[in-house]
XYZ file of C-alpha atoms in Angstrom:
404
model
C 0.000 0.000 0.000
C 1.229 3.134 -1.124
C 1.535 6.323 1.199
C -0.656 8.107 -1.281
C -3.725 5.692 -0.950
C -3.686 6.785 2.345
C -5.068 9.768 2.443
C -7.699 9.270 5.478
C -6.927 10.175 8.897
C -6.862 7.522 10.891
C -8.691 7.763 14.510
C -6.986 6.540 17.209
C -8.369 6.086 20.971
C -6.564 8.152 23.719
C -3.315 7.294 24.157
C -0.154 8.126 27.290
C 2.960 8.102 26.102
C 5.912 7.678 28.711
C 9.628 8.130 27.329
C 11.984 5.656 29.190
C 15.617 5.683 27.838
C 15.887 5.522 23.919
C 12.154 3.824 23.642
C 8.550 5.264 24.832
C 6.025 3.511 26.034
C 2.263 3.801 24.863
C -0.832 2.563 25.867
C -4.432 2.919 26.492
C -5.005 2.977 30.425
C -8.898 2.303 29.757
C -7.946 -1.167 28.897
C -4.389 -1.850 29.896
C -2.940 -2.562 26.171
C 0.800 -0.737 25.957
C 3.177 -1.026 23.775
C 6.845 -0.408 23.478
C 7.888 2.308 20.081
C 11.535 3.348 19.212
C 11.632 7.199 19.265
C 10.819 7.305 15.546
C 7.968 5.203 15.785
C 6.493 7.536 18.999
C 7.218 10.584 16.720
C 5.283 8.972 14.002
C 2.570 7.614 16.127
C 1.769 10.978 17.703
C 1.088 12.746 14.211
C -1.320 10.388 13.062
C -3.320 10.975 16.796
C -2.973 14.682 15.477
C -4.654 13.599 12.757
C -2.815 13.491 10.258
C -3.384 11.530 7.350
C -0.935 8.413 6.822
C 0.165 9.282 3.627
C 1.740 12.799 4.603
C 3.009 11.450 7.679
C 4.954 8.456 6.043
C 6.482 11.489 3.752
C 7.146 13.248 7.013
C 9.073 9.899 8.071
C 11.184 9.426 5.420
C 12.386 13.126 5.084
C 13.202 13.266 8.413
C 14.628 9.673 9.322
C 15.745 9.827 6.013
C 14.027 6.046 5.321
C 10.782 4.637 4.466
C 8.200 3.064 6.645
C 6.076 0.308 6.060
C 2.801 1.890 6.813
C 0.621 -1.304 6.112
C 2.728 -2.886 8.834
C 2.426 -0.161 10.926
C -0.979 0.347 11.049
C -1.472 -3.371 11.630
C 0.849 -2.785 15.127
C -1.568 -0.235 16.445
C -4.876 -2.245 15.316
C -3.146 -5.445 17.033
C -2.920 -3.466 20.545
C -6.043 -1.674 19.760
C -5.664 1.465 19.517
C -7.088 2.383 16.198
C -11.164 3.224 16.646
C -13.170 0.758 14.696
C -16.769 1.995 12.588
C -17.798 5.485 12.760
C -18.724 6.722 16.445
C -19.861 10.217 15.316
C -16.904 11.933 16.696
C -13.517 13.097 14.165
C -11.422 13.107 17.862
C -10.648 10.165 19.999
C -13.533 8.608 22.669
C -13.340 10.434 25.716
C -12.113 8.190 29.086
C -14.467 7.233 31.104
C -13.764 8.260 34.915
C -12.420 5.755 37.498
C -14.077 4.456 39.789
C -13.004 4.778 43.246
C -10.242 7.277 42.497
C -11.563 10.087 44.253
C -11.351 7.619 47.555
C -7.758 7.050 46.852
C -6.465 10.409 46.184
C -8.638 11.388 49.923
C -6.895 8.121 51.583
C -3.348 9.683 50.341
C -4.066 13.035 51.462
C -2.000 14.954 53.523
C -4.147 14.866 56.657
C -4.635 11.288 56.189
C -0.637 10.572 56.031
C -1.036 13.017 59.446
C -3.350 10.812 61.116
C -1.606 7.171 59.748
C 1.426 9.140 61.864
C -0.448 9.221 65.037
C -1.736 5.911 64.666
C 1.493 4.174 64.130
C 2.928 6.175 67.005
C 0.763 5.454 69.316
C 1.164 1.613 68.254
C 4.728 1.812 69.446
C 4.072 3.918 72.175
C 1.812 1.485 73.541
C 4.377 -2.078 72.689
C 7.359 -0.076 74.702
C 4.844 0.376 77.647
C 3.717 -2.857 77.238
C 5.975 -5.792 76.088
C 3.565 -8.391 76.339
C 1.593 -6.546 72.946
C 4.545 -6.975 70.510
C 4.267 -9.261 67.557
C 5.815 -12.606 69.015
C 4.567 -16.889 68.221
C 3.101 -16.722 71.711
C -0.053 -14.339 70.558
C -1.250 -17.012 67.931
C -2.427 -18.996 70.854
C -5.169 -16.867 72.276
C -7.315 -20.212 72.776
C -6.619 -23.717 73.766
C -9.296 -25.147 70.993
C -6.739 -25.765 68.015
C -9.949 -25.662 65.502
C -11.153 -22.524 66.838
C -7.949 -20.450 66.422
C -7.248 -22.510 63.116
C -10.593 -21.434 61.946
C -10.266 -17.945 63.356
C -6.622 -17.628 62.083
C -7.549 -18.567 58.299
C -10.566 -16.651 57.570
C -9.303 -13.651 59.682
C -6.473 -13.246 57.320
C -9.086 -12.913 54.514
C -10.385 -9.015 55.030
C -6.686 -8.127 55.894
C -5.387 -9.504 52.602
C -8.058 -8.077 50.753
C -6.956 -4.653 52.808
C -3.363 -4.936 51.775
C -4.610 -5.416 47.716
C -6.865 -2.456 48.021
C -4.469 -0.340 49.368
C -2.400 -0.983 46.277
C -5.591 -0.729 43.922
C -6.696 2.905 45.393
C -3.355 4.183 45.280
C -3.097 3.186 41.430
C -6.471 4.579 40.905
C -5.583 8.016 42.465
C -3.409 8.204 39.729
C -5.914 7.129 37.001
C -4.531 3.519 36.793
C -7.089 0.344 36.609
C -6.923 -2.535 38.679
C -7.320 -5.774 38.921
C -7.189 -8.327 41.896
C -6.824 -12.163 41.352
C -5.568 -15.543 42.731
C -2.157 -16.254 41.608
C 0.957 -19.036 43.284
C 3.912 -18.353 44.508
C 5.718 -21.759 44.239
C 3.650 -23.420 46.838
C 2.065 -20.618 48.339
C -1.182 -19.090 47.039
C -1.278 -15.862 47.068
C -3.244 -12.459 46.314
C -2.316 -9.962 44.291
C -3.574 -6.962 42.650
C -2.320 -6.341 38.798
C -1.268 -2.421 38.301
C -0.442 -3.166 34.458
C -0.862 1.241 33.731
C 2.264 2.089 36.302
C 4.279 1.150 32.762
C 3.173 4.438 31.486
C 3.047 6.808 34.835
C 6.383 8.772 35.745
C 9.243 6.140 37.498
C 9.162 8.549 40.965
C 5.305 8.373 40.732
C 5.411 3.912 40.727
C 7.014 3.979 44.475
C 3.811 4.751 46.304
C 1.412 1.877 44.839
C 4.150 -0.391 45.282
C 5.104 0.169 48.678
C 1.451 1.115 50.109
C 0.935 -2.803 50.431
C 3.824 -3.659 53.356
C 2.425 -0.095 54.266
C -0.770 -0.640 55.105
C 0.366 -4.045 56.422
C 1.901 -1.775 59.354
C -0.872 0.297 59.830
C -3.222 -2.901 60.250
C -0.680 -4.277 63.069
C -0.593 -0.846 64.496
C -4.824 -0.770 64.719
C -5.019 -4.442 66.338
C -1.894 -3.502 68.523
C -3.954 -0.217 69.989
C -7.372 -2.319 70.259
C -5.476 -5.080 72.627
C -3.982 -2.450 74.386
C -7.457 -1.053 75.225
C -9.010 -4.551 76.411
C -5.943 -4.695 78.950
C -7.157 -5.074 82.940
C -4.985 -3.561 85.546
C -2.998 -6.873 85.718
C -1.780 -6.245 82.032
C -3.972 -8.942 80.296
C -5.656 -8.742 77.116
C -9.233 -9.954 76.884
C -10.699 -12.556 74.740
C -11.065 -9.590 71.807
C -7.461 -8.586 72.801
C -6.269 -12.141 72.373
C -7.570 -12.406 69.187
C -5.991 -9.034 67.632
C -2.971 -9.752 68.816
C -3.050 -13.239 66.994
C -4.188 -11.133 63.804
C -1.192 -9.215 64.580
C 1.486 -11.543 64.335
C -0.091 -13.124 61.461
C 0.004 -9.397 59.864
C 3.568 -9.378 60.729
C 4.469 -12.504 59.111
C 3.363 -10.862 55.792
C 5.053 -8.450 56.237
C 7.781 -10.169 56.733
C 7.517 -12.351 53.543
C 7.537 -9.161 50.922
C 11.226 -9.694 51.324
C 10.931 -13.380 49.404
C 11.947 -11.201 46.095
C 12.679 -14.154 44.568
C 8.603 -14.397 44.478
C 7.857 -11.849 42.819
C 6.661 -10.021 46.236
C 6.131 -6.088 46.701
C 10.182 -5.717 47.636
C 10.573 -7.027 43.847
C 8.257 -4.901 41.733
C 10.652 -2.078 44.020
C 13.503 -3.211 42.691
C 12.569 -3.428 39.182
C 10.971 -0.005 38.706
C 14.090 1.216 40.705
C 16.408 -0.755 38.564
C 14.790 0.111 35.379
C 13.351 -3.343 34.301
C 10.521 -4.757 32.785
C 10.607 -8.200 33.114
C 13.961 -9.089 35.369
C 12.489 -12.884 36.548
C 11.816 -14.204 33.263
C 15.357 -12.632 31.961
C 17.266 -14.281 35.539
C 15.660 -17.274 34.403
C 16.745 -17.595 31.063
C 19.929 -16.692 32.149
C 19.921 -19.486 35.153
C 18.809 -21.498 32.447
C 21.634 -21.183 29.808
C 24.043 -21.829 32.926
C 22.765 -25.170 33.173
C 22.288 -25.926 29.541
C 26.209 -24.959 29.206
C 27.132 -27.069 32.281
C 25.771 -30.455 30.356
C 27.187 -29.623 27.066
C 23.963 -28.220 25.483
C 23.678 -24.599 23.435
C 22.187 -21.546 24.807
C 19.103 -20.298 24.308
C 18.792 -17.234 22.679
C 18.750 -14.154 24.606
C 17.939 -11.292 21.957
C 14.369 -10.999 23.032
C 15.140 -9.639 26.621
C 15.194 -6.687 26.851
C 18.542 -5.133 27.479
C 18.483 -3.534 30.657
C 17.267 -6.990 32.390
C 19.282 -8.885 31.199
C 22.012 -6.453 32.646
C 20.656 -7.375 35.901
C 19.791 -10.661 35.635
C 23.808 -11.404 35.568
C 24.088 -11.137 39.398
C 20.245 -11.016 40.199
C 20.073 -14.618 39.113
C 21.979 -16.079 42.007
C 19.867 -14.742 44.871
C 16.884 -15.565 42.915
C 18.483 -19.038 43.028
C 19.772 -18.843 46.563
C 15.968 -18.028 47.253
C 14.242 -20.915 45.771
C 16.747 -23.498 46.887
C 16.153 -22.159 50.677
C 12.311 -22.073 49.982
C 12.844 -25.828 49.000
C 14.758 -26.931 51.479
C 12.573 -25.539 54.529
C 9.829 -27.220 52.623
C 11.224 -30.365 52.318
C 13.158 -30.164 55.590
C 10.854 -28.611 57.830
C 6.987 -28.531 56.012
C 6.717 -32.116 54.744
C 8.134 -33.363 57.858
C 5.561 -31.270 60.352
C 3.271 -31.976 57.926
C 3.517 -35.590 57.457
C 3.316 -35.943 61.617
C -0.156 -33.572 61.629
C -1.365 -35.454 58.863
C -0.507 -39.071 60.458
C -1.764 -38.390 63.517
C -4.971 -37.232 62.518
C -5.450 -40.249 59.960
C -4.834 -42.166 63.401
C -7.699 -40.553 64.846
C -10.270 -41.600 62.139
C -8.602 -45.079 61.670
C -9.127 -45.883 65.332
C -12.392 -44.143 65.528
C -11.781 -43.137 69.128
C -11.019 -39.777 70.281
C -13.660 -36.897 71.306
C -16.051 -34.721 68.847
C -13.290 -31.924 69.172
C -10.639 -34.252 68.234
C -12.283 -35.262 65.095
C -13.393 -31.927 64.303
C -9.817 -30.451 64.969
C -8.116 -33.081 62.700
C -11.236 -32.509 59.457
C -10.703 -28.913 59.911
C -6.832 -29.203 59.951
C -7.100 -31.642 57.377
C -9.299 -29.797 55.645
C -6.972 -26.233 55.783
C -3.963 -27.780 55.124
C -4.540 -29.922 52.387
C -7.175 -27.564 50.137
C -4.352 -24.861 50.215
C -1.449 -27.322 48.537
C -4.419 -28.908 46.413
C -5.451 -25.566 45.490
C -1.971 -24.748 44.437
C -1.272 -27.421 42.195
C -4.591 -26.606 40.334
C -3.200 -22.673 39.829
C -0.142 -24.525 38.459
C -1.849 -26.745 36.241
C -4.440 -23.849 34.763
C -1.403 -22.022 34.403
C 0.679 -24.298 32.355
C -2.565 -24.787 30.307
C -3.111 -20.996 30.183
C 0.751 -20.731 28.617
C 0.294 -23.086 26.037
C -3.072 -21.463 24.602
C -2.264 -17.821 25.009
C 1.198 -16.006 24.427
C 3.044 -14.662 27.939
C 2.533 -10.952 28.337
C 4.262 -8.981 30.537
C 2.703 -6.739 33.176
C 3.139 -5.188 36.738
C 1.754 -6.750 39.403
C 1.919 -6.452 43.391
């Protein structure tokens, strides 16, 4: 197709455009499809959203990059990723966005006088565990009851709403910045996990990325901080929580433990979306894989894979990030196989015991279903993310995207 025949602008949808290094990134944030362009392809790009017709800006091209483009081809890109308006909507300029929802919550949640009073609250948190020792986060709090399937129970569906607090934190402070959201089920190796997909960050400002990342561990803080100060105001003179206090402070520790785990970067945790947008990356796992990968396939004689798709910048990093990414799983495996298969094997044992002998009280049996029950459906429920996902891989290409 010649650059005469096309004469018609072409109407494209609303579009950011981010420069980062020698390429810019572009993308509709009303349905998360982005797109990396060389400079000259941006430059391009942006006169046809002007609206100017293809033909004169393919001229433009070649007189200024002093080379033709293959506008067919190009056109093609954009209608791929869905940026080109299809039919006739009435309207010679591109659809206007539709508002987000929920972002006028998150810009009032990250408002000055709310940072003011997440100060006081935190303060008063540790104000109140240096008064009182017996309120920090310790492995003596879980046991606020001596009925194993009550605080089992309690313990797994409290961590639900405090989860689901830690994902919206992230999701309102994307959406203060006009970013969609999306929250989902995902694994971590054997752990399934939560977590909230902020795929528009690509195209908001680097110094701008921090705050949606880091809101999660954040809030995480916050939470301990609120069940900290509601113990602390159940105490009698003696210094001892009540049953509500009890059960906060078991929340508490359970808090802290996820806190604790956003520093697992080698799963992809909060720490590790940090770390790429700090290190300039896009996709630094999948690059430290390949790389771990090629080690091994040299080791036994075998070629390389090729490398050209990676993007350069991660597989910069991926040099030295693969071996703590390595160091990572291997100690993940080993605890698992060295400390969780062997606790679990007893558990499980000694609650088959139970229903083999058929003795035992009501509580018994209902303390081994339910820790049967708990246990099991979370490593079962694993291995079916796994599967879907393999599946999922094989029927769709990867895509990359940020997630928390």
């Amino acid at each position: 197709m010649e650059p005469s025949e096309l004469g018609a602008p072409v109407r494209l949808h609303a579009l950011s455009y981010l420069e980062d290094g020698e390429d810019v990134v572009i993308g509709r944030t009303d349905t998360d499809s982005y797109g990396v362009f060389p400079a000259d392809g941006a430059a391009l790009l942006r006169r046809l959203a002007d609206g100017e017709p293809p033909g004169a800006a393919a001229r433009w091209y070649a007189e200024t990059y002093g080379e033709p483009v293959d506008l067919e081809e190009f056109l093609g890109v954009l209608a791929e990723l869905d940026f080109l308006v299809e039919g006739d909507s009435g309207s010679d300029g591109p659809d206007p966005v539709r508002p987000l929802r929920w972002q006028r919550l998150g810009r009032a949640l990250f408002s000055p006088p709310a940072w003011a009073l997440y100060g006081v609250v935190l303060a008063s948190a540790v104000v109140a565990m240096v008064a009182t020792p017996r309120l920090l986060p310790h492995n003596g709090n879980v046991f606020f009851t001596q009925h194993l399937t009550v605080l089992m129970a309690t313990l797994f569906l409290g961590q639900f709403p405090l989860i689901l607090i830690h994902e919206a934190a992230h999701a309102l402070a994307g959406r203060r910045l006009g970013v969609r959201s999306r929250l989902r089920v995902a694994r971590r190796l054997f752990f399934v996990v939560f977590e909230t997909s902020l795929d528009g960050l690509i195209v908001v400002p680097r110094n701008k990325r921090y705050l949606p990342i880091l809101v999660g561990m954040f809030t995480d803080l916050l939470v301990l901080a609120v069940l900290t100060l509601v113990a602390a105001a159940t105490l009698d003179p003696a210094g001892r929580p009540s049953l509500v206090g009890r059960v906060c402070l078991a929340l508490a520790f359970t808090t802290f433990l996820r806190f604790c785990w956003q520093f697992y970067f080698h799963l992809r945790t909060d720490l590790y979306q940090l770390a790429v947008t700090a290190l300039g990356c896009q996709d630094l796992q999948a690059a430290a894989k390949r790389v771990l990968g090629n080690h091994a396939r040299r080791l036994v004689g075998r070629p390389a894979r090729d490398t050209a798709g990676l993007h350069p910048r991660d597989l910069q990093v991926a040099r030295w990030y693969c071996w703590p990414m390595l160091a990572g799983y291997t100690l993940s495996t080993v605890m698992l196989f060295a400390v969780g298969f062997p606790v679990l094997w007893r558990s499980v044992t000694i609650a088959g015991a139970r229903f083999a002998e058929g003795g035992g009280t009501w509580l018994h049996v209902a303390d081994s279903t339910l820790f049967l029950a708990l246990t099991l459906g979370q490593f079962g429920f694993a291995a079916f993310l796994a599967v879907r996902s393999r599946l999922l891989r094989r029927r769709v290409p990867a895509t990359s995207h940020l997630t928390t």
